[in-house]
mmCIF file of C-alpha atoms and ligand atoms in Angstrom:
data_model
loop_
_atom_site.group_PDB
_atom_site.id
_atom_site.type_symbol
_atom_site.label_atom_id
_atom_site.label_comp_id
_atom_site.label_asym_id
_atom_site.label_seq_id
_atom_site.Cartn_x
_atom_site.Cartn_y
_atom_site.Cartn_z
ATOM 1 C CA MET A 176 -0.073 0.452 -0.377
ATOM 2 C CA THR A 177 1.625 3.377 -1.609
ATOM 3 C CA ASN A 178 1.820 6.153 0.556
ATOM 4 C CA HIS A 179 4.190 7.876 -1.250
ATOM 5 C CA VAL A 180 3.702 8.110 -4.363
ATOM 6 C CA SER A 181 6.793 9.546 -6.471
ATOM 7 C CA ILE A 182 5.827 9.991 -9.777
ATOM 8 C CA LEU A 183 7.690 9.767 -13.174
ATOM 9 C CA GLY A 184 6.058 11.582 -16.761
ATOM 10 C CA SER A 185 3.610 13.071 -14.572
ATOM 11 C CA THR A 186 2.037 14.784 -17.498
ATOM 12 C CA GLY A 187 1.349 11.966 -19.421
ATOM 13 C CA SER A 188 -1.878 9.617 -20.394
ATOM 14 C CA ILE A 189 -0.449 7.491 -16.878
ATOM 15 C CA GLY A 190 0.767 10.109 -15.234
ATOM 16 C CA THR A 191 -2.836 12.152 -15.360
ATOM 17 C CA GLN A 192 -4.684 9.799 -14.538
ATOM 18 C CA ALA A 193 -2.340 8.647 -12.199
ATOM 19 C CA LEU A 194 -2.777 11.670 -10.676
ATOM 20 C CA ASP A 195 -6.542 11.431 -10.409
ATOM 21 C CA VAL A 196 -6.101 7.899 -8.424
ATOM 22 C CA VAL A 197 -4.192 9.713 -6.030
ATOM 23 C CA ARG A 198 -6.639 12.362 -5.544
ATOM 24 C CA LYS A 199 -9.157 10.088 -4.192
ATOM 25 C CA ARG A 200 -7.283 8.137 -2.113
ATOM 26 C CA GLY A 201 -5.454 10.931 -0.251
ATOM 27 C CA ILE A 202 -1.773 9.791 -1.478
ATOM 28 C CA ASN A 203 1.176 11.730 -0.669
ATOM 29 C CA VAL A 204 3.194 13.172 -3.596
ATOM 30 C CA THR A 205 6.979 13.017 -2.869
ATOM 31 C CA ALA A 206 8.253 14.226 -6.364
ATOM 32 C CA LEU A 207 7.280 14.759 -10.192
ATOM 33 C CA CYS A 208 9.151 14.611 -13.348
ATOM 34 C CA VAL A 209 8.065 15.424 -17.000
ATOM 35 C CA HIS A 210 10.433 15.110 -19.875
ATOM 36 C CA ASN A 211 9.111 19.451 -21.425
ATOM 37 C CA ASN A 212 5.987 19.654 -20.026
ATOM 38 C CA VAL A 213 6.583 22.362 -16.839
ATOM 39 C CA GLU A 214 3.368 24.755 -17.073
ATOM 40 C CA LEU A 215 1.644 21.570 -16.418
ATOM 41 C CA LEU A 216 4.324 20.187 -14.085
ATOM 42 C CA GLU A 217 3.016 23.417 -11.877
ATOM 43 C CA LYS A 218 -0.548 23.321 -11.366
ATOM 44 C CA GLN A 219 -0.063 20.320 -10.934
ATOM 45 C CA ALA A 220 3.375 21.310 -7.825
ATOM 46 C CA ARG A 221 1.290 24.207 -6.281
ATOM 47 C CA GLU A 222 -1.707 21.162 -6.346
ATOM 48 C CA PHE A 223 0.852 18.171 -4.220
ATOM 49 C CA ALA A 224 3.024 19.672 -2.507
ATOM 50 C CA PRO A 225 5.433 17.465 -4.044
ATOM 51 C CA GLN A 226 8.959 18.310 -2.551
ATOM 52 C CA LEU A 227 11.202 17.862 -5.128
ATOM 53 C CA VAL A 228 9.885 17.806 -8.988
ATOM 54 C CA ALA A 229 11.968 18.253 -12.418
ATOM 55 C CA VAL A 230 11.408 18.103 -15.874
ATOM 56 C CA PHE A 231 13.821 15.738 -18.064
ATOM 57 C CA ASP A 232 14.540 18.566 -20.398
ATOM 58 C CA LYS A 233 16.900 20.951 -18.962
ATOM 59 C CA ASN A 234 16.339 23.530 -21.296
ATOM 60 C CA ARG A 235 13.261 23.769 -18.957
ATOM 61 C CA PHE A 236 15.342 23.926 -15.693
ATOM 62 C CA ASN A 237 15.145 27.958 -15.463
ATOM 63 C CA ASP A 238 10.944 28.625 -15.954
ATOM 64 C CA LEU A 239 10.764 25.821 -13.674
ATOM 65 C CA LYS A 240 12.490 27.110 -11.506
ATOM 66 C CA ALA A 241 11.115 30.721 -11.637
ATOM 67 C CA ARG A 242 7.145 29.392 -12.038
ATOM 68 C CA LEU A 243 7.277 27.889 -8.732
ATOM 69 C CA ALA A 244 10.490 30.197 -7.205
ATOM 70 C CA ASP A 245 7.553 31.509 -4.211
ATOM 71 C CA THR A 246 7.298 27.473 -2.814
ATOM 72 C CA PRO A 247 9.924 25.756 -0.806
ATOM 73 C CA ILE A 248 9.822 23.201 -4.238
ATOM 74 C CA ARG A 249 13.159 21.749 -5.069
ATOM 75 C CA VAL A 250 13.700 21.527 -8.804
ATOM 76 C CA GLU A 251 15.391 19.923 -10.745
ATOM 77 C CA ALA A 252 16.301 18.327 -14.766
ATOM 78 C CA GLY A 253 18.396 15.348 -16.312
ATOM 79 C CA MET A 254 18.542 12.184 -15.456
ATOM 80 C CA ASP A 255 19.833 13.365 -12.246
ATOM 81 C CA GLY A 256 16.607 14.987 -11.713
ATOM 82 C CA LEU A 257 15.032 12.189 -12.760
ATOM 83 C CA CYS A 258 16.873 9.475 -10.418
ATOM 84 C CA ALA A 259 15.886 11.963 -7.475
ATOM 85 C CA CYS A 260 13.633 11.700 -7.948
ATOM 86 C CA ALA A 261 12.834 8.165 -8.660
ATOM 87 C CA THR A 262 15.145 8.081 -4.737
ATOM 88 C CA GLU A 263 13.930 10.760 -2.829
ATOM 89 C CA SER A 264 13.784 9.543 0.512
ATOM 90 C CA GLN A 265 10.475 9.797 1.555
ATOM 91 C CA CYS A 266 8.542 7.743 -1.333
ATOM 92 C CA ASP A 267 7.974 4.301 -0.558
ATOM 93 C CA THR A 268 6.645 3.514 -4.181
ATOM 94 C CA VAL A 269 8.175 4.862 -7.798
ATOM 95 C CA LEU A 270 4.991 5.562 -10.909
ATOM 96 C CA THR A 271 7.287 5.022 -14.424
ATOM 97 C CA SER A 272 5.132 6.395 -16.471
ATOM 98 C CA VAL A 273 7.916 8.180 -18.836
ATOM 99 C CA VAL A 274 8.230 6.583 -22.382
ATOM 100 C CA GLY A 275 11.418 5.140 -23.600
ATOM 101 C CA MET A 276 14.142 4.077 -22.952
ATOM 102 C CA VAL A 277 14.556 6.922 -20.382
ATOM 103 C CA GLY A 278 12.488 4.426 -17.605
ATOM 104 C CA LEU A 279 14.785 2.225 -17.058
ATOM 105 C CA VAL A 280 18.178 3.945 -15.600
ATOM 106 C CA PRO A 281 15.719 5.640 -13.306
ATOM 107 C CA THR A 282 14.074 3.004 -12.230
ATOM 108 C CA LEU A 283 17.195 1.244 -11.548
ATOM 109 C CA CYS A 284 17.883 3.755 -8.860
ATOM 110 C CA ALA A 285 14.788 3.148 -6.976
ATOM 111 C CA ILE A 286 14.978 -0.487 -7.053
ATOM 112 C CA GLU A 287 18.171 0.161 -5.902
ATOM 113 C CA ALA A 288 16.475 2.764 -3.202
ATOM 114 C CA GLY A 289 14.513 -0.051 -1.589
ATOM 115 C CA LYS A 290 11.926 1.548 -3.670
ATOM 116 C CA ASN A 291 8.772 -0.031 -4.996
ATOM 117 C CA ILE A 292 7.922 0.118 -8.633
ATOM 118 C CA ALA A 293 4.478 0.176 -10.444
ATOM 119 C CA LEU A 294 5.469 0.514 -13.333
ATOM 120 C CA ALA A 295 4.154 1.854 -16.719
ATOM 121 C CA ASN A 296 6.949 2.086 -17.962
ATOM 122 C CA LYS A 297 7.757 -0.488 -20.976
ATOM 123 C CA GLU A 298 10.568 -0.060 -21.828
ATOM 124 C CA THR A 299 12.155 -1.520 -18.571
ATOM 125 C CA LEU A 300 11.480 -4.823 -18.716
ATOM 126 C CA VAL A 301 11.966 -5.011 -22.845
ATOM 127 C CA ALA A 302 14.852 -3.236 -23.121
ATOM 128 C CA GLY A 303 16.594 -4.335 -19.351
ATOM 129 C CA GLY A 304 13.975 -7.228 -17.910
ATOM 130 C CA GLU A 305 16.984 -9.418 -17.162
ATOM 131 C CA LEU A 306 18.599 -6.646 -15.172
ATOM 132 C CA VAL A 307 15.906 -5.370 -13.314
ATOM 133 C CA MET A 308 13.837 -8.033 -11.755
ATOM 134 C CA ALA A 309 17.716 -9.108 -10.490
ATOM 135 C CA ALA A 310 18.446 -6.036 -8.652
ATOM 136 C CA ALA A 311 14.473 -6.135 -8.097
ATOM 137 C CA LYS A 312 14.663 -9.655 -6.362
ATOM 138 C CA ARG A 313 17.926 -8.648 -4.600
ATOM 139 C CA LYS A 314 16.459 -5.631 -2.919
ATOM 140 C CA GLY A 315 13.326 -7.192 -2.252
ATOM 141 C CA VAL A 316 11.239 -4.613 -3.610
ATOM 142 C CA LYS A 317 7.945 -4.976 -5.678
ATOM 143 C CA ILE A 318 7.498 -4.726 -9.102
ATOM 144 C CA LEU A 319 3.272 -4.017 -9.829
ATOM 145 C CA PRO A 320 1.664 -3.655 -13.234
ATOM 146 C CA VAL A 321 0.510 -0.983 -14.042
ATOM 147 C CA ASP A 322 0.010 -2.242 -17.842
ATOM 148 C CA SER A 323 -4.109 -2.705 -17.707
ATOM 149 C CA GLU A 324 -2.676 -6.875 -19.625
ATOM 150 C CA HIS A 325 -0.467 -7.609 -16.530
ATOM 151 C CA SER A 326 -2.189 -5.768 -14.384
ATOM 152 C CA ALA A 327 -4.923 -8.448 -14.994
ATOM 153 C CA ILE A 328 -2.644 -11.581 -15.205
ATOM 154 C CA PHE A 329 -1.105 -10.298 -11.920
ATOM 155 C CA GLN A 330 -4.754 -10.468 -9.519
ATOM 156 C CA CYS A 331 -5.544 -13.472 -11.322
ATOM 157 C CA LEU A 332 -2.207 -15.272 -10.171
ATOM 158 C CA GLU A 333 -2.798 -13.917 -6.922
ATOM 159 C CA SER A 334 -6.174 -15.595 -7.075
ATOM 160 C CA SER A 335 -3.566 -18.977 -7.286
ATOM 161 C CA PRO A 336 -0.518 -19.202 -5.337
ATOM 162 C CA ARG A 337 1.504 -22.169 -6.790
ATOM 163 C CA LYS A 338 2.864 -22.032 -10.409
ATOM 164 C CA GLU A 339 3.400 -25.026 -10.463
ATOM 165 C CA ALA A 340 -0.738 -25.122 -11.092
ATOM 166 C CA LEU A 341 -0.097 -22.391 -14.165
ATOM 167 C CA LYS A 342 0.243 -23.535 -17.447
ATOM 168 C CA ARG A 343 0.262 -20.043 -19.525
ATOM 169 C CA ILE A 344 -1.097 -17.476 -19.267
ATOM 170 C CA ILE A 345 -3.189 -15.637 -21.944
ATOM 171 C CA LEU A 346 -2.497 -11.362 -22.874
ATOM 172 C CA THR A 347 -5.067 -9.198 -24.626
ATOM 173 C CA ALA A 348 -5.464 -7.768 -26.801
ATOM 174 C CA SER A 349 -8.105 -5.088 -28.913
ATOM 175 C CA GLY A 350 -6.093 -6.078 -32.446
ATOM 176 C CA GLY A 351 -6.384 -2.193 -32.912
ATOM 177 C CA PRO A 352 -7.935 -0.363 -35.810
ATOM 178 C CA PHE A 353 -7.102 -2.246 -38.756
ATOM 179 C CA PHE A 354 -7.510 -5.704 -37.557
ATOM 180 C CA GLY A 355 -8.658 -7.907 -39.967
ATOM 181 C CA LYS A 356 -6.928 -6.115 -43.308
ATOM 182 C CA THR A 357 -4.581 -7.898 -44.765
ATOM 183 C CA LEU A 358 -0.435 -7.210 -44.883
ATOM 184 C CA GLU A 359 -0.628 -5.718 -48.575
ATOM 185 C CA ALA A 360 -4.580 -3.782 -47.038
ATOM 186 C CA LEU A 361 -2.102 -1.558 -44.628
ATOM 187 C CA LYS A 362 0.339 -0.302 -47.368
ATOM 188 C CA SER A 363 -2.376 2.910 -48.270
ATOM 189 C CA VAL A 364 -2.485 3.134 -44.077
ATOM 190 C CA THR A 365 -2.651 7.184 -43.208
ATOM 191 C CA LYS A 366 -1.256 8.312 -40.106
ATOM 192 C CA ALA A 367 -4.406 10.200 -39.111
ATOM 193 C CA GLN A 368 -6.190 6.327 -39.143
ATOM 194 C CA ALA A 369 -3.349 5.104 -37.266
ATOM 195 C CA LEU A 370 -3.230 7.097 -34.669
ATOM 196 C CA ASN A 371 -7.786 5.733 -34.385
ATOM 197 C CA HIS A 372 -7.612 3.573 -31.274
ATOM 198 C CA PRO A 373 -11.414 1.902 -31.220
ATOM 199 C CA ASN A 374 -10.762 1.728 -27.049
ATOM 200 C CA TRP A 375 -8.517 3.065 -25.364
ATOM 201 C CA SER A 376 -7.271 6.900 -25.229
ATOM 202 C CA MET A 377 -3.434 6.618 -25.342
ATOM 203 C CA GLY A 378 -0.501 8.460 -25.843
ATOM 204 C CA GLN A 379 0.537 8.966 -30.044
ATOM 205 C CA LYS A 380 4.012 5.720 -29.739
ATOM 206 C CA VAL A 381 1.547 4.241 -27.315
ATOM 207 C CA THR A 382 -1.100 4.371 -30.404
ATOM 208 C CA ILE A 383 0.746 3.358 -33.043
ATOM 209 C CA ASP A 384 2.434 1.317 -31.755
ATOM 210 C CA SER A 385 -1.358 -1.330 -30.944
ATOM 211 C CA SER A 386 -2.101 -0.414 -34.086
ATOM 212 C CA THR A 387 0.819 -2.239 -35.120
ATOM 213 C CA MET A 388 0.775 -5.185 -31.926
ATOM 214 C CA MET A 389 4.008 -4.064 -31.435
ATOM 215 C CA ASN A 390 2.953 -3.030 -28.527
ATOM 216 C CA LYS A 391 1.343 -6.446 -27.380
ATOM 217 C CA GLY A 392 4.929 -8.376 -29.235
ATOM 218 C CA LEU A 393 6.388 -5.640 -26.310
ATOM 219 C CA GLU A 394 3.809 -6.922 -23.277
ATOM 220 C CA PHE A 395 4.739 -10.494 -24.466
ATOM 221 C CA ILE A 396 8.518 -9.694 -23.928
ATOM 222 C CA GLU A 397 7.580 -7.430 -20.188
ATOM 223 C CA ALA A 398 4.857 -10.732 -19.503
ATOM 224 C CA LYS A 399 7.937 -13.394 -20.192
ATOM 225 C CA TRP A 400 10.182 -11.648 -17.507
ATOM 226 C CA LEU A 401 7.426 -10.203 -15.151
ATOM 227 C CA PHE A 402 5.527 -13.154 -14.748
ATOM 228 C CA ASP A 403 9.297 -16.002 -14.580
ATOM 229 C CA LEU A 404 8.098 -17.603 -17.939
ATOM 230 C CA THR A 405 9.019 -19.395 -20.972
ATOM 231 C CA PRO A 406 7.508 -18.150 -23.959
ATOM 232 C CA GLU A 407 5.705 -20.785 -24.402
ATOM 233 C CA GLN A 408 3.785 -20.102 -21.385
ATOM 234 C CA ILE A 409 2.297 -16.905 -22.732
ATOM 235 C CA ASP A 410 -0.488 -16.730 -26.009
ATOM 236 C CA ILE A 411 -2.230 -13.134 -27.270
ATOM 237 C CA VAL A 412 -6.170 -13.848 -28.334
ATOM 238 C CA VAL A 413 -7.904 -10.534 -29.942
ATOM 239 C CA HIS A 414 -10.242 -9.495 -28.001
ATOM 240 C CA ARG A 415 -12.151 -6.315 -29.550
ATOM 241 C CA GLU A 416 -14.012 -4.991 -26.357
ATOM 242 C CA SER A 417 -11.064 -5.005 -23.971
ATOM 243 C CA ILE A 418 -13.702 -6.605 -21.295
ATOM 244 C CA VAL A 419 -11.645 -9.263 -20.532
ATOM 245 C CA HIS A 420 -7.599 -7.399 -20.171
ATOM 246 C CA SER A 421 -5.682 -10.989 -19.519
ATOM 247 C CA MET A 422 -6.148 -14.647 -18.399
ATOM 248 C CA ILE A 423 -4.260 -16.922 -16.530
ATOM 249 C CA GLU A 424 -4.378 -20.551 -16.966
ATOM 250 C CA PHE A 425 -4.020 -24.195 -14.531
ATOM 251 C CA GLN A 426 -3.061 -27.171 -15.420
ATOM 252 C CA ASP A 427 -6.831 -28.714 -15.198
ATOM 253 C CA ASN A 428 -7.945 -25.729 -18.804
ATOM 254 C CA SER A 429 -8.686 -23.913 -15.685
ATOM 255 C CA ILE A 430 -9.520 -20.232 -16.519
ATOM 256 C CA ILE A 431 -9.187 -17.387 -14.259
ATOM 257 C CA ALA A 432 -9.652 -13.910 -15.845
ATOM 258 C CA GLN A 433 -9.647 -10.139 -15.100
ATOM 259 C CA MET A 434 -12.354 -8.203 -16.791
ATOM 260 C CA GLY A 435 -13.663 -4.489 -16.200
ATOM 261 C CA VAL A 436 -14.485 -1.885 -18.348
ATOM 262 C CA PRO A 437 -11.363 -0.438 -20.295
ATOM 263 C CA ASP A 438 -10.007 2.927 -17.858
ATOM 264 C CA MET A 439 -6.086 3.097 -16.776
ATOM 265 C CA ARG A 440 -8.045 4.285 -13.132
ATOM 266 C CA ILE A 441 -8.383 0.478 -11.922
ATOM 267 C CA PRO A 442 -5.302 -1.021 -12.945
ATOM 268 C CA ILE A 443 -3.638 1.712 -11.877
ATOM 269 C CA GLN A 444 -5.270 2.540 -8.672
ATOM 270 C CA TYR A 445 -4.402 -1.301 -7.527
ATOM 271 C CA ALA A 446 -1.395 -0.873 -7.940
ATOM 272 C CA LEU A 447 -1.307 1.660 -5.627
ATOM 273 C CA THR A 448 -3.491 0.373 -2.823
ATOM 274 C CA TYR A 449 -1.899 -3.587 -2.945
ATOM 275 C CA PRO A 450 -2.902 -5.625 -1.445
ATOM 276 C CA GLU A 451 -5.993 -3.073 -0.517
ATOM 277 C CA ARG A 452 -9.071 -2.176 -3.104
ATOM 278 C CA TYR A 453 -11.345 0.456 -2.526
ATOM 279 C CA GLU A 454 -13.898 2.307 -4.878
ATOM 280 C CA SER A 455 -12.949 3.420 -8.005
ATOM 281 C CA PRO A 456 -13.200 6.650 -9.931
ATOM 282 C CA VAL A 457 -14.067 3.660 -12.008
ATOM 283 C CA GLU A 458 -17.744 2.887 -13.873
ATOM 284 C CA GLN A 459 -18.763 -0.395 -12.691
ATOM 285 C CA LEU A 460 -19.118 -3.110 -16.027
ATOM 286 C CA SER A 461 -23.234 -3.243 -17.068
ATOM 287 C CA PHE A 462 -22.767 -7.691 -18.734
ATOM 288 C CA ALA A 463 -25.751 -6.393 -20.504
ATOM 289 C CA GLN A 464 -24.396 -3.777 -21.801
ATOM 290 C CA TYR A 465 -21.918 -6.449 -24.028
ATOM 291 C CA PRO A 466 -23.950 -9.003 -24.907
ATOM 292 C CA LYS A 467 -21.054 -10.355 -26.553
ATOM 293 C CA LEU A 468 -17.533 -11.000 -26.041
ATOM 294 C CA THR A 469 -15.991 -11.469 -29.473
ATOM 295 C CA PHE A 470 -12.250 -13.749 -29.244
ATOM 296 C CA PHE A 471 -9.586 -14.511 -32.015
ATOM 297 C CA GLU A 472 -6.021 -15.920 -32.881
ATOM 298 C CA PRO A 473 -4.354 -12.238 -33.833
ATOM 299 C CA ASP A 474 -3.292 -12.769 -37.178
ATOM 300 C CA TYR A 475 0.413 -13.455 -37.336
ATOM 301 C CA LYS A 476 0.570 -12.161 -41.490
ATOM 302 C CA THR A 477 -0.887 -8.683 -41.137
ATOM 303 C CA PHE A 478 0.977 -7.772 -37.581
ATOM 304 C CA LEU A 479 3.945 -9.272 -38.154
ATOM 305 C CA CYS A 480 5.383 -7.611 -34.765
ATOM 306 C CA ILE A 481 4.301 -10.245 -32.448
ATOM 307 C CA ASP A 482 6.585 -12.046 -33.786
ATOM 308 C CA ILE A 483 9.339 -9.941 -34.095
ATOM 309 C CA CYS A 484 8.953 -10.041 -30.563
ATOM 310 C CA ARG A 485 8.224 -13.477 -29.504
ATOM 311 C CA ASP A 486 12.483 -13.688 -31.978
ATOM 312 C CA ALA A 487 13.839 -11.141 -30.564
ATOM 313 C CA ILE A 488 12.783 -13.017 -26.718
ATOM 314 C CA ARG A 489 13.519 -16.537 -27.505
ATOM 315 C CA ARG A 490 17.250 -15.022 -28.448
ATOM 316 C CA ALA A 491 17.489 -13.099 -25.058
ATOM 317 C CA GLY A 492 20.230 -11.116 -24.834
ATOM 318 C CA VAL A 493 19.992 -7.837 -26.274
ATOM 319 C CA PHE A 494 17.315 -9.055 -28.908
ATOM 320 C CA PRO A 495 14.582 -7.406 -27.038
ATOM 321 C CA ALA A 496 16.623 -4.067 -26.358
ATOM 322 C CA ALA A 497 17.427 -4.380 -30.860
ATOM 323 C CA ALA A 498 13.531 -4.419 -31.585
ATOM 324 C CA ASN A 499 12.422 -1.494 -29.183
ATOM 325 C CA GLY A 500 14.230 0.780 -30.089
ATOM 326 C CA ALA A 501 14.703 0.448 -33.773
ATOM 327 C CA ASN A 502 10.815 0.194 -33.185
ATOM 328 C CA GLU A 503 11.013 3.829 -32.010
ATOM 329 C CA ALA A 504 13.286 5.555 -34.341
ATOM 330 C CA ALA A 505 10.770 3.678 -37.052
ATOM 331 C CA VAL A 506 7.347 4.773 -35.556
ATOM 332 C CA GLN A 507 8.604 8.103 -35.099
ATOM 333 C CA LEU A 508 9.952 8.571 -38.565
ATOM 334 C CA PHE A 509 6.052 7.361 -39.377
ATOM 335 C CA LEU A 510 4.703 9.731 -38.003
ATOM 336 C CA ASP A 511 7.397 12.477 -39.437
ATOM 337 C CA ASP A 512 6.772 11.495 -42.799
ATOM 338 C CA LYS A 513 9.504 9.568 -43.877
ATOM 339 C CA ILE A 514 8.385 6.298 -43.863
ATOM 340 C CA ALA A 515 4.501 4.821 -45.006
ATOM 341 C CA TYR A 516 3.580 2.116 -42.117
ATOM 342 C CA TYR A 517 3.836 -0.917 -43.673
ATOM 343 C CA ASP A 518 7.518 -0.684 -43.457
ATOM 344 C CA ILE A 519 7.455 0.067 -39.937
ATOM 345 C CA PRO A 520 7.215 -3.913 -38.841
ATOM 346 C CA PHE A 521 10.259 -4.242 -42.386
ATOM 347 C CA ALA A 522 12.363 -2.094 -40.197
ATOM 348 C CA VAL A 523 12.216 -3.488 -36.810
ATOM 349 C CA ARG A 524 13.007 -7.073 -38.015
ATOM 350 C CA GLU A 525 16.035 -5.903 -39.846
ATOM 351 C CA ALA A 526 17.385 -3.780 -37.167
ATOM 352 C CA MET A 527 16.795 -6.972 -34.172
ATOM 353 C CA GLU A 528 18.560 -9.097 -36.256
ATOM 354 C CA ASN A 529 21.091 -6.827 -36.817
ATOM 355 C CA ALA A 530 21.748 -6.632 -33.326
ATOM 356 C CA PRO A 531 24.895 -8.870 -31.289
ATOM 357 C CA GLN A 532 24.644 -12.632 -29.521
ATOM 358 C CA LYS A 533 25.429 -12.388 -26.211
ATOM 359 C CA SER A 534 25.702 -14.804 -23.927
ATOM 360 C CA SER A 535 24.841 -11.778 -20.358
ATOM 361 C CA VAL A 536 23.905 -8.268 -20.824
ATOM 362 C CA THR A 537 25.418 -5.240 -19.516
ATOM 363 C CA LEU A 538 23.407 -1.855 -18.419
ATOM 364 C CA GLU A 539 26.269 -0.477 -21.077
ATOM 365 C CA ASP A 540 25.296 -3.870 -23.681
ATOM 366 C CA ILE A 541 21.136 -3.067 -23.503
ATOM 367 C CA PHE A 542 22.212 0.653 -24.374
ATOM 368 C CA GLU A 543 24.386 -0.306 -27.187
ATOM 369 C CA ALA A 544 22.696 -2.341 -28.531
ATOM 370 C CA ASP A 545 19.677 0.124 -28.794
ATOM 371 C CA ARG A 546 22.069 2.819 -30.404
ATOM 372 C CA ALA A 547 22.828 0.370 -32.566
ATOM 373 C CA ALA A 548 18.813 -0.664 -33.392
ATOM 374 C CA ARG A 549 17.454 3.081 -34.201
ATOM 375 C CA GLU A 550 20.910 4.351 -36.328
ATOM 376 C CA PHE A 551 20.203 1.068 -38.064
ATOM 377 C CA VAL A 552 16.741 1.708 -39.047
ATOM 378 C CA LEU A 553 17.789 5.736 -40.288
ATOM 379 C CA GLU A 554 21.032 5.005 -41.761
ATOM 380 C CA LYS A 555 18.644 2.807 -43.700
ATOM 381 C CA HIS A 556 15.080 4.321 -43.876
ATOM 382 C CA ALA A 557 16.139 8.481 -43.612
HETATM 383 MG MG1 LIG B 185 -1.658 -2.958 -22.378
#
């Protein structure tokens, strides 16, 4: 149960929804940290009165400092600022809701400082899963998933602590806006179409990843680390309505599902109040409003990113970090109108396969693989 939280990425989609939960639950805010939105950070700081705030973009430091000059709040900047927020003494839980590889080091700092992690940053486990889980184990801290699918699996597993009884987990996927399309049909996809997600409201990068199903591939890798599974124990099913958030199956083929309306404040609140449950601002699920829940096998021939991620985690080492870095670069090129939507998975696979085979990985190896994969994509496609 969180009493004092530091939020890394407080102005993003997860961050603002987390503050909604924090406000309603009366959780204390120790630190807030943003990429560059100092206008909103100032408002948040005045409302939640943290000890410390930080802006990652150092160019915004003076602006932020001037805005908060009449308050006792300390102001920091850059990666040092993020790590200061992640390790500030009073907080017991760090919510990592920054987007991108920038989340990895502050998360490791927070773990080393003995903080529990409410994890909403994908890259932390995708790129650094082995290091992060080992550090968490060594320090005895909890990694509490915020992502709806992982929260669902986490909640289902609570019902059966006996790991040997588990056969597999089943991640649900909405299928995105291009469900039912052929690979060929993706050649004409526009930016507006790719940014229009049917069920979830999210940031741009995550929305594109959801449309290519790279998001599900990354979640596959995260699930492997989070729940200590083999890739063979993880299945994916397309579930258009996003009501079943994921499931676990036992040896006797009994399945437990976690359900609810698609609203991130349920998993955010559970991560922050675990193991307690409280009333939430989210509406109750009315089954009568969803008379039909549908399930489909993912179309792996159209959504190539799922198998790219599955291959990356089977190869292990730095391959997942390379796939993730290449994807971030490719999605940015697409958003900048430099490559077509259709090109994204091909760019990612090529860069992933170009990564070096390593039996054990260090933090430096991970950052190098990430950098090299991005460069590979930029050189080929920019
Ligand atoms: Mg998700």
